[in-house]
PDB file of C-alpha atoms in Angstrom:
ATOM      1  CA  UNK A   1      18.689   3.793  -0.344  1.00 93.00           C
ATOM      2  CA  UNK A   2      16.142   1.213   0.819  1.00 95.00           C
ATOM      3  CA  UNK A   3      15.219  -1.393  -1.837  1.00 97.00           C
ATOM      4  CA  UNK A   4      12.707  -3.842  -2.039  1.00 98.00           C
ATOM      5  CA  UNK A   5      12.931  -6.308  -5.156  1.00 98.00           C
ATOM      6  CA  UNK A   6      10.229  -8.974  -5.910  1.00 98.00           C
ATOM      7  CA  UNK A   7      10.699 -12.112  -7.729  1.00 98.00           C
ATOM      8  CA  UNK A   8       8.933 -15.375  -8.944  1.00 98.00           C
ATOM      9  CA  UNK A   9       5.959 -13.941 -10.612  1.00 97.00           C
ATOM     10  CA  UNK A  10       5.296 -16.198 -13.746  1.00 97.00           C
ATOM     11  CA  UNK A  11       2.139 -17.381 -15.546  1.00 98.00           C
ATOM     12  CA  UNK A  12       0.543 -20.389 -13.947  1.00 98.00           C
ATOM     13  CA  UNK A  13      -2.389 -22.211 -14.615  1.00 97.00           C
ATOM     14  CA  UNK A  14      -5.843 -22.466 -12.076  1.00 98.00           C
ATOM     15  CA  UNK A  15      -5.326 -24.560  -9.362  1.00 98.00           C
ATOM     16  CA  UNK A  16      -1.404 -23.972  -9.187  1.00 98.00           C
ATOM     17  CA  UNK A  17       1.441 -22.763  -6.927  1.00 98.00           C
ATOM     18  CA  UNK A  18       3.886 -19.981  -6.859  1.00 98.00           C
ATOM     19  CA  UNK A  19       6.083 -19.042  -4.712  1.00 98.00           C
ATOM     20  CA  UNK A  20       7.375 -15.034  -4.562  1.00 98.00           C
ATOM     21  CA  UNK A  21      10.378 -13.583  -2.713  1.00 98.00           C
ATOM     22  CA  UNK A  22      11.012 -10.176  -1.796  1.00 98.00           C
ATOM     23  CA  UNK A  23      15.062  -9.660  -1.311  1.00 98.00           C
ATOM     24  CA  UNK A  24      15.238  -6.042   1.136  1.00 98.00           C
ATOM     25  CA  UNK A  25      18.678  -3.873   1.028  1.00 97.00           C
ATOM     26  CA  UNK A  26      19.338  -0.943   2.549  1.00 96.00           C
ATOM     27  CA  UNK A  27      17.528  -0.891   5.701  1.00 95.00           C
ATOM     28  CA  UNK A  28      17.378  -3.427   8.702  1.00 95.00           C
ATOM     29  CA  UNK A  29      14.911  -5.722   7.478  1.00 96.00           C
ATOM     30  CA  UNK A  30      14.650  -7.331  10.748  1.00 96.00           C
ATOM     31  CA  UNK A  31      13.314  -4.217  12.291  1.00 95.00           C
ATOM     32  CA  UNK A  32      10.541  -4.171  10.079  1.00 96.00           C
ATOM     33  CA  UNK A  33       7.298  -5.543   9.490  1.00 97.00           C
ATOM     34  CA  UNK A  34       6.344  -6.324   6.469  1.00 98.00           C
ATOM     35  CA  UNK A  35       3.499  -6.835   3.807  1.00 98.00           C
ATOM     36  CA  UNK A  36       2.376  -8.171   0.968  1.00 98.00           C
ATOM     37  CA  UNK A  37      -0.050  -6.219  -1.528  1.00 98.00           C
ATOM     38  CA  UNK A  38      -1.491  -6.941  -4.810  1.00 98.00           C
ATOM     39  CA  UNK A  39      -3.093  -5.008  -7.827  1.00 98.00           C
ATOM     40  CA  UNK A  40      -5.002  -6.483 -10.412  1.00 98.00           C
ATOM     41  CA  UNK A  41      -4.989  -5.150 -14.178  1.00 97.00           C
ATOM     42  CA  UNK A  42      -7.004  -1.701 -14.267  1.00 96.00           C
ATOM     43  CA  UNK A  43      -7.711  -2.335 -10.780  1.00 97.00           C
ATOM     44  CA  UNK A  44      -6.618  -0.617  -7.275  1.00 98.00           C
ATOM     45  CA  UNK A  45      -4.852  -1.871  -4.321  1.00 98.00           C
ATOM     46  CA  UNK A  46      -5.670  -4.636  -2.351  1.00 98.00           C
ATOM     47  CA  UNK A  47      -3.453  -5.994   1.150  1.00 98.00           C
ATOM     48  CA  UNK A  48      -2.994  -9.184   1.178  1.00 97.00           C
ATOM     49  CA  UNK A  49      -1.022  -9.982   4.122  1.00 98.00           C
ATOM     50  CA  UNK A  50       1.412  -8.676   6.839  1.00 98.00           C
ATOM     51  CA  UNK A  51       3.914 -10.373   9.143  1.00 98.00           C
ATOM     52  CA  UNK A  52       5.898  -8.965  12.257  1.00 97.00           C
ATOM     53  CA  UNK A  53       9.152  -8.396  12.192  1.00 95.00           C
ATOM     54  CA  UNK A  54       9.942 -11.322  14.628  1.00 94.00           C
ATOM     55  CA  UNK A  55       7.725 -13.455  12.479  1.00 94.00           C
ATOM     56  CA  UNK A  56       5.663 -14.729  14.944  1.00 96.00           C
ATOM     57  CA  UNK A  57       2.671 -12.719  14.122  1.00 97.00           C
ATOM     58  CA  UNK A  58       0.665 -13.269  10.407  1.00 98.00           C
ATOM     59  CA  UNK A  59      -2.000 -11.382   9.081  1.00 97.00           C
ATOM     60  CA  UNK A  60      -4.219 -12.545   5.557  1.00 98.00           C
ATOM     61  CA  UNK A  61      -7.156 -10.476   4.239  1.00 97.00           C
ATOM     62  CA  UNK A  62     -10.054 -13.080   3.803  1.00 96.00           C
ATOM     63  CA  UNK A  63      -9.849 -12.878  -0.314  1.00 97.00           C
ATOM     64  CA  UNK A  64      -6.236 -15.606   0.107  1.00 98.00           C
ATOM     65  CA  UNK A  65      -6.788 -16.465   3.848  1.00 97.00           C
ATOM     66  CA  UNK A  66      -6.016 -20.603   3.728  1.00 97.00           C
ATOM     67  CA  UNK A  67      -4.740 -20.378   0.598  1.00 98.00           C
ATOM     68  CA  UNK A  68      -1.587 -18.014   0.925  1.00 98.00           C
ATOM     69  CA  UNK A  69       1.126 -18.019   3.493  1.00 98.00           C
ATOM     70  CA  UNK A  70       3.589 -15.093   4.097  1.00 98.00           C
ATOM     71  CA  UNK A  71       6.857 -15.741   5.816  1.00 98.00           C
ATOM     72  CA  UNK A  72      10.540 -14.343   6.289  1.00 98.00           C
ATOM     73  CA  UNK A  73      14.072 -15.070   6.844  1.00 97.00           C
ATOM     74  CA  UNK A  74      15.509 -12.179   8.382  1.00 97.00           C
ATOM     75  CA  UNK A  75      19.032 -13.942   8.177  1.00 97.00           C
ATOM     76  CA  UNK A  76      18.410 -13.509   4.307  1.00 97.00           C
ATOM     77  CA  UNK A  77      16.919 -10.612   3.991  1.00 98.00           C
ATOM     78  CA  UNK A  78      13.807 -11.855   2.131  1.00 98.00           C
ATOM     79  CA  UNK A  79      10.162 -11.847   2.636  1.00 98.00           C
ATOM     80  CA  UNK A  80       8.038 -14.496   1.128  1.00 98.00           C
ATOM     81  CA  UNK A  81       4.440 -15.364   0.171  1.00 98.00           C
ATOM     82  CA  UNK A  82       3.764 -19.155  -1.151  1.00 98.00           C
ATOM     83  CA  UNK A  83       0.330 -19.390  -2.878  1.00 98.00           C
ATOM     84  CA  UNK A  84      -1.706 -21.971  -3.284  1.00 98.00           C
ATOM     85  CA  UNK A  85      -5.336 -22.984  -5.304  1.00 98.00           C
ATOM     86  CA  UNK A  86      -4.627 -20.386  -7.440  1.00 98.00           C
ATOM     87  CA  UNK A  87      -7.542 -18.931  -9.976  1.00 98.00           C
ATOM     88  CA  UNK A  88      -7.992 -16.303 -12.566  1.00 98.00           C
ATOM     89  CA  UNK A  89      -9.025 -13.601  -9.624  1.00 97.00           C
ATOM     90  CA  UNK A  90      -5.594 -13.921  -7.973  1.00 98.00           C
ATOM     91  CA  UNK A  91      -4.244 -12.467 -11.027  1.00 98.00           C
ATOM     92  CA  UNK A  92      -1.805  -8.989 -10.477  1.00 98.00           C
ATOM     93  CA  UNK A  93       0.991  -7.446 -10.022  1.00 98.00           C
ATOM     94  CA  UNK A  94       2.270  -8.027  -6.484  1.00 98.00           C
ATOM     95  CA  UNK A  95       4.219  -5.512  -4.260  1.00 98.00           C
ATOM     96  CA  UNK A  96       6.230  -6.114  -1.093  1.00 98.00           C
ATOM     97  CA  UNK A  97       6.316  -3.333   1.338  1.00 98.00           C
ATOM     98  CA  UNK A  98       7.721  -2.210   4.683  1.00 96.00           C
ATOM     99  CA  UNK A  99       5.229  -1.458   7.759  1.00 94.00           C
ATOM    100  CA  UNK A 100       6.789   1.303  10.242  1.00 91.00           C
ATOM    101  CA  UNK A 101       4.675   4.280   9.938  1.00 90.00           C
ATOM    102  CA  UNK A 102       2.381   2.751   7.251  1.00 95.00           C
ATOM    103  CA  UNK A 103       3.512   1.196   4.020  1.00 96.00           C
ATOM    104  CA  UNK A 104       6.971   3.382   3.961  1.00 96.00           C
ATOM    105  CA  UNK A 105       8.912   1.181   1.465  1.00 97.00           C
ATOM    106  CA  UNK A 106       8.119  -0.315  -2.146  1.00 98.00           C
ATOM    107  CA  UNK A 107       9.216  -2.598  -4.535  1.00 98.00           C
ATOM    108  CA  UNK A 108       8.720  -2.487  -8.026  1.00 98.00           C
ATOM    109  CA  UNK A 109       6.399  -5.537  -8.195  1.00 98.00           C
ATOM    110  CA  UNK A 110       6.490  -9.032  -9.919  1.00 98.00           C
ATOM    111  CA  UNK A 111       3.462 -10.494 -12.148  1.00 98.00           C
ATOM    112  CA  UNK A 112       1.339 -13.297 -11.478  1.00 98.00           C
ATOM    113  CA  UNK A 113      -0.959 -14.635 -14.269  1.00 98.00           C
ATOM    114  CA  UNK A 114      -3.243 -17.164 -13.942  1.00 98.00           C
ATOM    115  CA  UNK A 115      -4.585 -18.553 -16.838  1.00 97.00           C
ATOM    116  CA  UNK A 116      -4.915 -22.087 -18.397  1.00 95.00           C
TER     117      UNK A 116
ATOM    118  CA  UNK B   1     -13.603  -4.761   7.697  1.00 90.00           C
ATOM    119  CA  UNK B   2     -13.540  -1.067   7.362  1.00 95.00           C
ATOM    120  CA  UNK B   3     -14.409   0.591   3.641  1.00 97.00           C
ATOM    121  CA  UNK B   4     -12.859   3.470   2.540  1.00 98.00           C
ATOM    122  CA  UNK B   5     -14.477   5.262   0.325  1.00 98.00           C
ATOM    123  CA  UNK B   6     -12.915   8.272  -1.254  1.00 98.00           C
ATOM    124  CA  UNK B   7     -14.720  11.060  -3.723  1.00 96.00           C
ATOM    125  CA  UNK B   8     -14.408  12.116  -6.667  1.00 97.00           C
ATOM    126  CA  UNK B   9     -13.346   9.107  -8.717  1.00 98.00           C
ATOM    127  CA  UNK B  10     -11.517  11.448 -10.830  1.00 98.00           C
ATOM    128  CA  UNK B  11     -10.136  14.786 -11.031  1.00 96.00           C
ATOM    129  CA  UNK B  12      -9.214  17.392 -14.019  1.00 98.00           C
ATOM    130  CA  UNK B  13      -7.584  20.746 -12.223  1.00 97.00           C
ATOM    131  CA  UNK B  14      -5.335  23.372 -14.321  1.00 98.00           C
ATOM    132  CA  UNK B  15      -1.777  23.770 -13.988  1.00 98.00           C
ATOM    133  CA  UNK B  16      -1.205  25.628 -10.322  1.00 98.00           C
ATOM    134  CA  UNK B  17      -4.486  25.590  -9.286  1.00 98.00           C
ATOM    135  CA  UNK B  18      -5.695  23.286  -6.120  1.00 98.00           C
ATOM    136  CA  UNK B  19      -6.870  19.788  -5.991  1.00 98.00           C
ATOM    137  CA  UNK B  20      -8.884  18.417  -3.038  1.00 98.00           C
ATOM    138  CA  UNK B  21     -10.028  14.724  -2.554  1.00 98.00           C
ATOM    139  CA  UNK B  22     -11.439  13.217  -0.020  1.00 98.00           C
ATOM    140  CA  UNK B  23     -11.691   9.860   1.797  1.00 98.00           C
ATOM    141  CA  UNK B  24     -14.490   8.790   4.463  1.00 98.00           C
ATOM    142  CA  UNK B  25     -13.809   5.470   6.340  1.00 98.00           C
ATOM    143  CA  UNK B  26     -16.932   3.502   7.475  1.00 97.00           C
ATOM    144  CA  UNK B  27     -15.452   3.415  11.005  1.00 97.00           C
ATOM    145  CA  UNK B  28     -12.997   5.492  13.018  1.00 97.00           C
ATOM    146  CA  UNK B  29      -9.204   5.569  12.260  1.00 97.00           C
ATOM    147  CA  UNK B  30      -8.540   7.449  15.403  1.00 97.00           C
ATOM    148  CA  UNK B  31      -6.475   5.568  17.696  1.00 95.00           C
ATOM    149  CA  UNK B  32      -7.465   7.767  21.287  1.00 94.00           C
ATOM    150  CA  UNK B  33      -4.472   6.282  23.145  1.00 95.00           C
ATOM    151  CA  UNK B  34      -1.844   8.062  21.264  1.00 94.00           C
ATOM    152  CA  UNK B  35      -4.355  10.599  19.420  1.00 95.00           C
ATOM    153  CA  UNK B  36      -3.035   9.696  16.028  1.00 96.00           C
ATOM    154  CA  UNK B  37      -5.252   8.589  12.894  1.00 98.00           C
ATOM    155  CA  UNK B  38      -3.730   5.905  11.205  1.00 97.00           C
ATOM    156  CA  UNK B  39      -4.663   7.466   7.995  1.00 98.00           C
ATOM    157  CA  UNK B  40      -2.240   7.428   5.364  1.00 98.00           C
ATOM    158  CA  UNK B  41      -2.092   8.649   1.176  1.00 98.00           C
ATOM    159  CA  UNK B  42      -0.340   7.133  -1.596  1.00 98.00           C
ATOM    160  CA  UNK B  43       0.756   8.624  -5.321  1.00 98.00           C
ATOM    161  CA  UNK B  44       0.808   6.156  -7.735  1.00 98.00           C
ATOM    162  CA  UNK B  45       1.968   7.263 -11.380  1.00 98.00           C
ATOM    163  CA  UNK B  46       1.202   5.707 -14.687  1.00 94.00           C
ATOM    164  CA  UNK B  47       3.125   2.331 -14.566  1.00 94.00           C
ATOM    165  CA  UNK B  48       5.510   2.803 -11.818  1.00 97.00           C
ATOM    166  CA  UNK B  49       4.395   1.462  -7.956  1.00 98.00           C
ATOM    167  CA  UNK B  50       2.965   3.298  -5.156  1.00 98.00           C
ATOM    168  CA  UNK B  51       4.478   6.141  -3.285  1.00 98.00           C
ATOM    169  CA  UNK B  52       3.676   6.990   0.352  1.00 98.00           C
ATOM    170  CA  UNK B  53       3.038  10.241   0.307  1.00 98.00           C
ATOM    171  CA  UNK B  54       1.302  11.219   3.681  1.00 98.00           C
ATOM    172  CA  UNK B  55       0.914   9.365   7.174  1.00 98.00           C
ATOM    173  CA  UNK B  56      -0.935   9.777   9.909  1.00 98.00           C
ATOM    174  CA  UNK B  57      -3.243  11.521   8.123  1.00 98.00           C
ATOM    175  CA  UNK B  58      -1.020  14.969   7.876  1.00 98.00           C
ATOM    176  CA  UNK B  59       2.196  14.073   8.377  1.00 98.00           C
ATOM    177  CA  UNK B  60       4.630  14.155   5.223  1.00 98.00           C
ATOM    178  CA  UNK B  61       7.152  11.985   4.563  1.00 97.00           C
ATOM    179  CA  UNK B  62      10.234  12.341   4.037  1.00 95.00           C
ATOM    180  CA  UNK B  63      11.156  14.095   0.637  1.00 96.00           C
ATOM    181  CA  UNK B  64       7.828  14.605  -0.301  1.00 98.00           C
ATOM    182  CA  UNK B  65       6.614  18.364  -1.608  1.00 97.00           C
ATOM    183  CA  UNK B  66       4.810  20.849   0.586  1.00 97.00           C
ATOM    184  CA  UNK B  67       2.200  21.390  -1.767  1.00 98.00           C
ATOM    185  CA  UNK B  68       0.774  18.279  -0.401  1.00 98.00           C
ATOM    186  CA  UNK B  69      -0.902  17.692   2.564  1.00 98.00           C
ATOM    187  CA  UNK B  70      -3.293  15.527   4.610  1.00 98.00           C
ATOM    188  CA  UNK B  71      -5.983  16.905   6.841  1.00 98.00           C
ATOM    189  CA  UNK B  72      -9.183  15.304   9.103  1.00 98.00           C
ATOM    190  CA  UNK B  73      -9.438  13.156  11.720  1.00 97.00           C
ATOM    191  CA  UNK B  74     -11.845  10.292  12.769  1.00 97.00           C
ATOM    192  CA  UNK B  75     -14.034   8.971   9.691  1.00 98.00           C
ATOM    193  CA  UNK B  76     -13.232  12.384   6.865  1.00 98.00           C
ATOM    194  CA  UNK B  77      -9.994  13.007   5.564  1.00 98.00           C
ATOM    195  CA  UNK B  78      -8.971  15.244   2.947  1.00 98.00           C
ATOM    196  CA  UNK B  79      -5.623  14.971   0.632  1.00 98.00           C
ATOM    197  CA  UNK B  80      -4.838  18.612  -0.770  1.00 98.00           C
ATOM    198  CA  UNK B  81      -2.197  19.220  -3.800  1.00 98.00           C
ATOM    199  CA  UNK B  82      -2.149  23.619  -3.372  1.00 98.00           C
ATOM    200  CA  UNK B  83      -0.753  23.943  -6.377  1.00 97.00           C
ATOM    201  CA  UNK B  84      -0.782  21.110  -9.235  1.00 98.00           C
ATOM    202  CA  UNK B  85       2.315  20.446 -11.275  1.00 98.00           C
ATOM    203  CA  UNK B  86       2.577  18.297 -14.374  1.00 97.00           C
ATOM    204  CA  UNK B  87       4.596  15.413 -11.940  1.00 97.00           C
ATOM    205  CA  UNK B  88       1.396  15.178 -10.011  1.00 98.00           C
ATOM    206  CA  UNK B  89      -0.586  13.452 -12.849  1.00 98.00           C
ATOM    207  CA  UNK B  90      -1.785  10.022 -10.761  1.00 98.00           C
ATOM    208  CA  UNK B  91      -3.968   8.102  -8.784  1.00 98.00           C
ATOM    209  CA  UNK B  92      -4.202   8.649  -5.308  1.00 98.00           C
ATOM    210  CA  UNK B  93      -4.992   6.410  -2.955  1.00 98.00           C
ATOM    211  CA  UNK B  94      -6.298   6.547   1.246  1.00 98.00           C
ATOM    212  CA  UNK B  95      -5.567   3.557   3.289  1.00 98.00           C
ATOM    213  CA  UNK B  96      -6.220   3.131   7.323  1.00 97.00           C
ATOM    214  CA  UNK B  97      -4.250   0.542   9.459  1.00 93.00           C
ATOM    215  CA  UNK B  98      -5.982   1.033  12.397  1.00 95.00           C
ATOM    216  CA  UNK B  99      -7.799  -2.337  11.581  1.00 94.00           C
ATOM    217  CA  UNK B 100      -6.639  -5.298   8.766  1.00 95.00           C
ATOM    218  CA  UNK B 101      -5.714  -2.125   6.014  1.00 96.00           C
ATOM    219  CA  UNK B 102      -7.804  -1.449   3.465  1.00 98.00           C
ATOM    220  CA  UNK B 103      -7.464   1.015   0.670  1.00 98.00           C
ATOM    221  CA  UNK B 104      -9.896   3.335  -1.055  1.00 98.00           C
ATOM    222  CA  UNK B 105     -10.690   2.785  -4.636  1.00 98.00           C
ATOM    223  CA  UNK B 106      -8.679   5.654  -5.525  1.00 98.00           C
ATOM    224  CA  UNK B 107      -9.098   9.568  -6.958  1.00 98.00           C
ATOM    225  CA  UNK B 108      -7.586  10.298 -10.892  1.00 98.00           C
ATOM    226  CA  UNK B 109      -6.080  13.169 -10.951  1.00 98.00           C
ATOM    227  CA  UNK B 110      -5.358  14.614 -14.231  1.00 98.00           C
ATOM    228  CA  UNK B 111      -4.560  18.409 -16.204  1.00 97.00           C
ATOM    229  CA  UNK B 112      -7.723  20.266 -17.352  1.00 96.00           C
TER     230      UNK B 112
END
């Protein structure tokens, strides 16, 4: 059974950093690209950004280009996403997925609040 | 980018009876080398995360029921349930990859 589980989501105040992990199991993470998406309170679903499975290749949607960077260590298992400058608008929950076919694979999401 | 946009914003259908949505995408999704749309639908229930439900624009995945299915091709797609069930309470959303992916804002489906 393929499992994706996020961590690191806290409450941080405007202007700060967070980092978030994304520990895979059950599949060959390596042979998978993977993404990072994001869902504010009431709100729908927004991508964020995808990497390769080789990370060599990065992808940001304009709303966190500069500010967020997604990486992986496929010797770990894990998918990251370290955010920087962070304001009230980057507040959500925030999924990590697989990309094979389209987004195949979920986790259950970790919370990010940004508030002062 | 390209907008999805996907009608109605919300849905009330009896028990067994068929729900249609749709989702238009302000450019193409069809990929002429290979001939596939890179179309896909997602369930999402009341607090749990998003489930892929359809890919491709009509191709099932794995374990999902056979009362749903995907149709269209280019810029109109359509997302059928034939025959609702209580389980199928949710908001659905249409996302392309053939560019960056975007989603639609999503359809409400609930019982009438």
């Amino acid at each position: 059974e393929v499992q994706l589980l996020e961590s690191g989501g806290d409450l941080v105040p405007p202007g700060g950093s967070l980092r978030l992990s994304c520990v895979a199991s059950g599949l060959t993470f390596r042979d998978y690209s993977m993404t990072w998406v994001r869902q504010a309170p009431g709100k729908g679903l927004e991508w964020i950004a995808s990497i390769s499975w080789t990370g060599d290749r990065k992808y940001y949607a304009e709303s966190v280009e500069g500010r967020f960077t997604i990486s992986r260590d496929n010797s770990k298992n894990t998918l990251y996403l370290e955010m920087n400058t962070l304001s009230a608008e980057d507040t959500a929950i925030y999924y990590c997925t697989t990309y094979f076919r389209a987004f195949d694979f979920w986790g259950q999401g970790t919370r990010v609040t940004v508030s002062s | 980018d390209t907008v999805m946009t996907q009608s109605p914003d919300s849905l009330a259908v009896s028990l067994g009876e068929r729900a249609t949505m749709n989702c238009k995408s302000s450019q193409s999704v069809l990929n002429s080398s290979n001939n596939k749309n890179y179309l896909a639908w997602y369930q999402q229930k009341p607090g749990q995360s998003p489930r892929l439900l359809i890919y491709w624009a009509s191709t099932r995945q794995s374990g999902v029921p056979d009362r749903f299915s995907g149709s269209g091709s280019g810029t109109d797609f359509t997302l059928t349930i034939s025959s609702l069930q209580a389980e199928d309470v949710a908001i659905y959303y249409c996302q392309q990859f053939f560019s960056l992916p975007t989603f639609g804002q999503g359809t409400k489906v609930e019982i009438k």
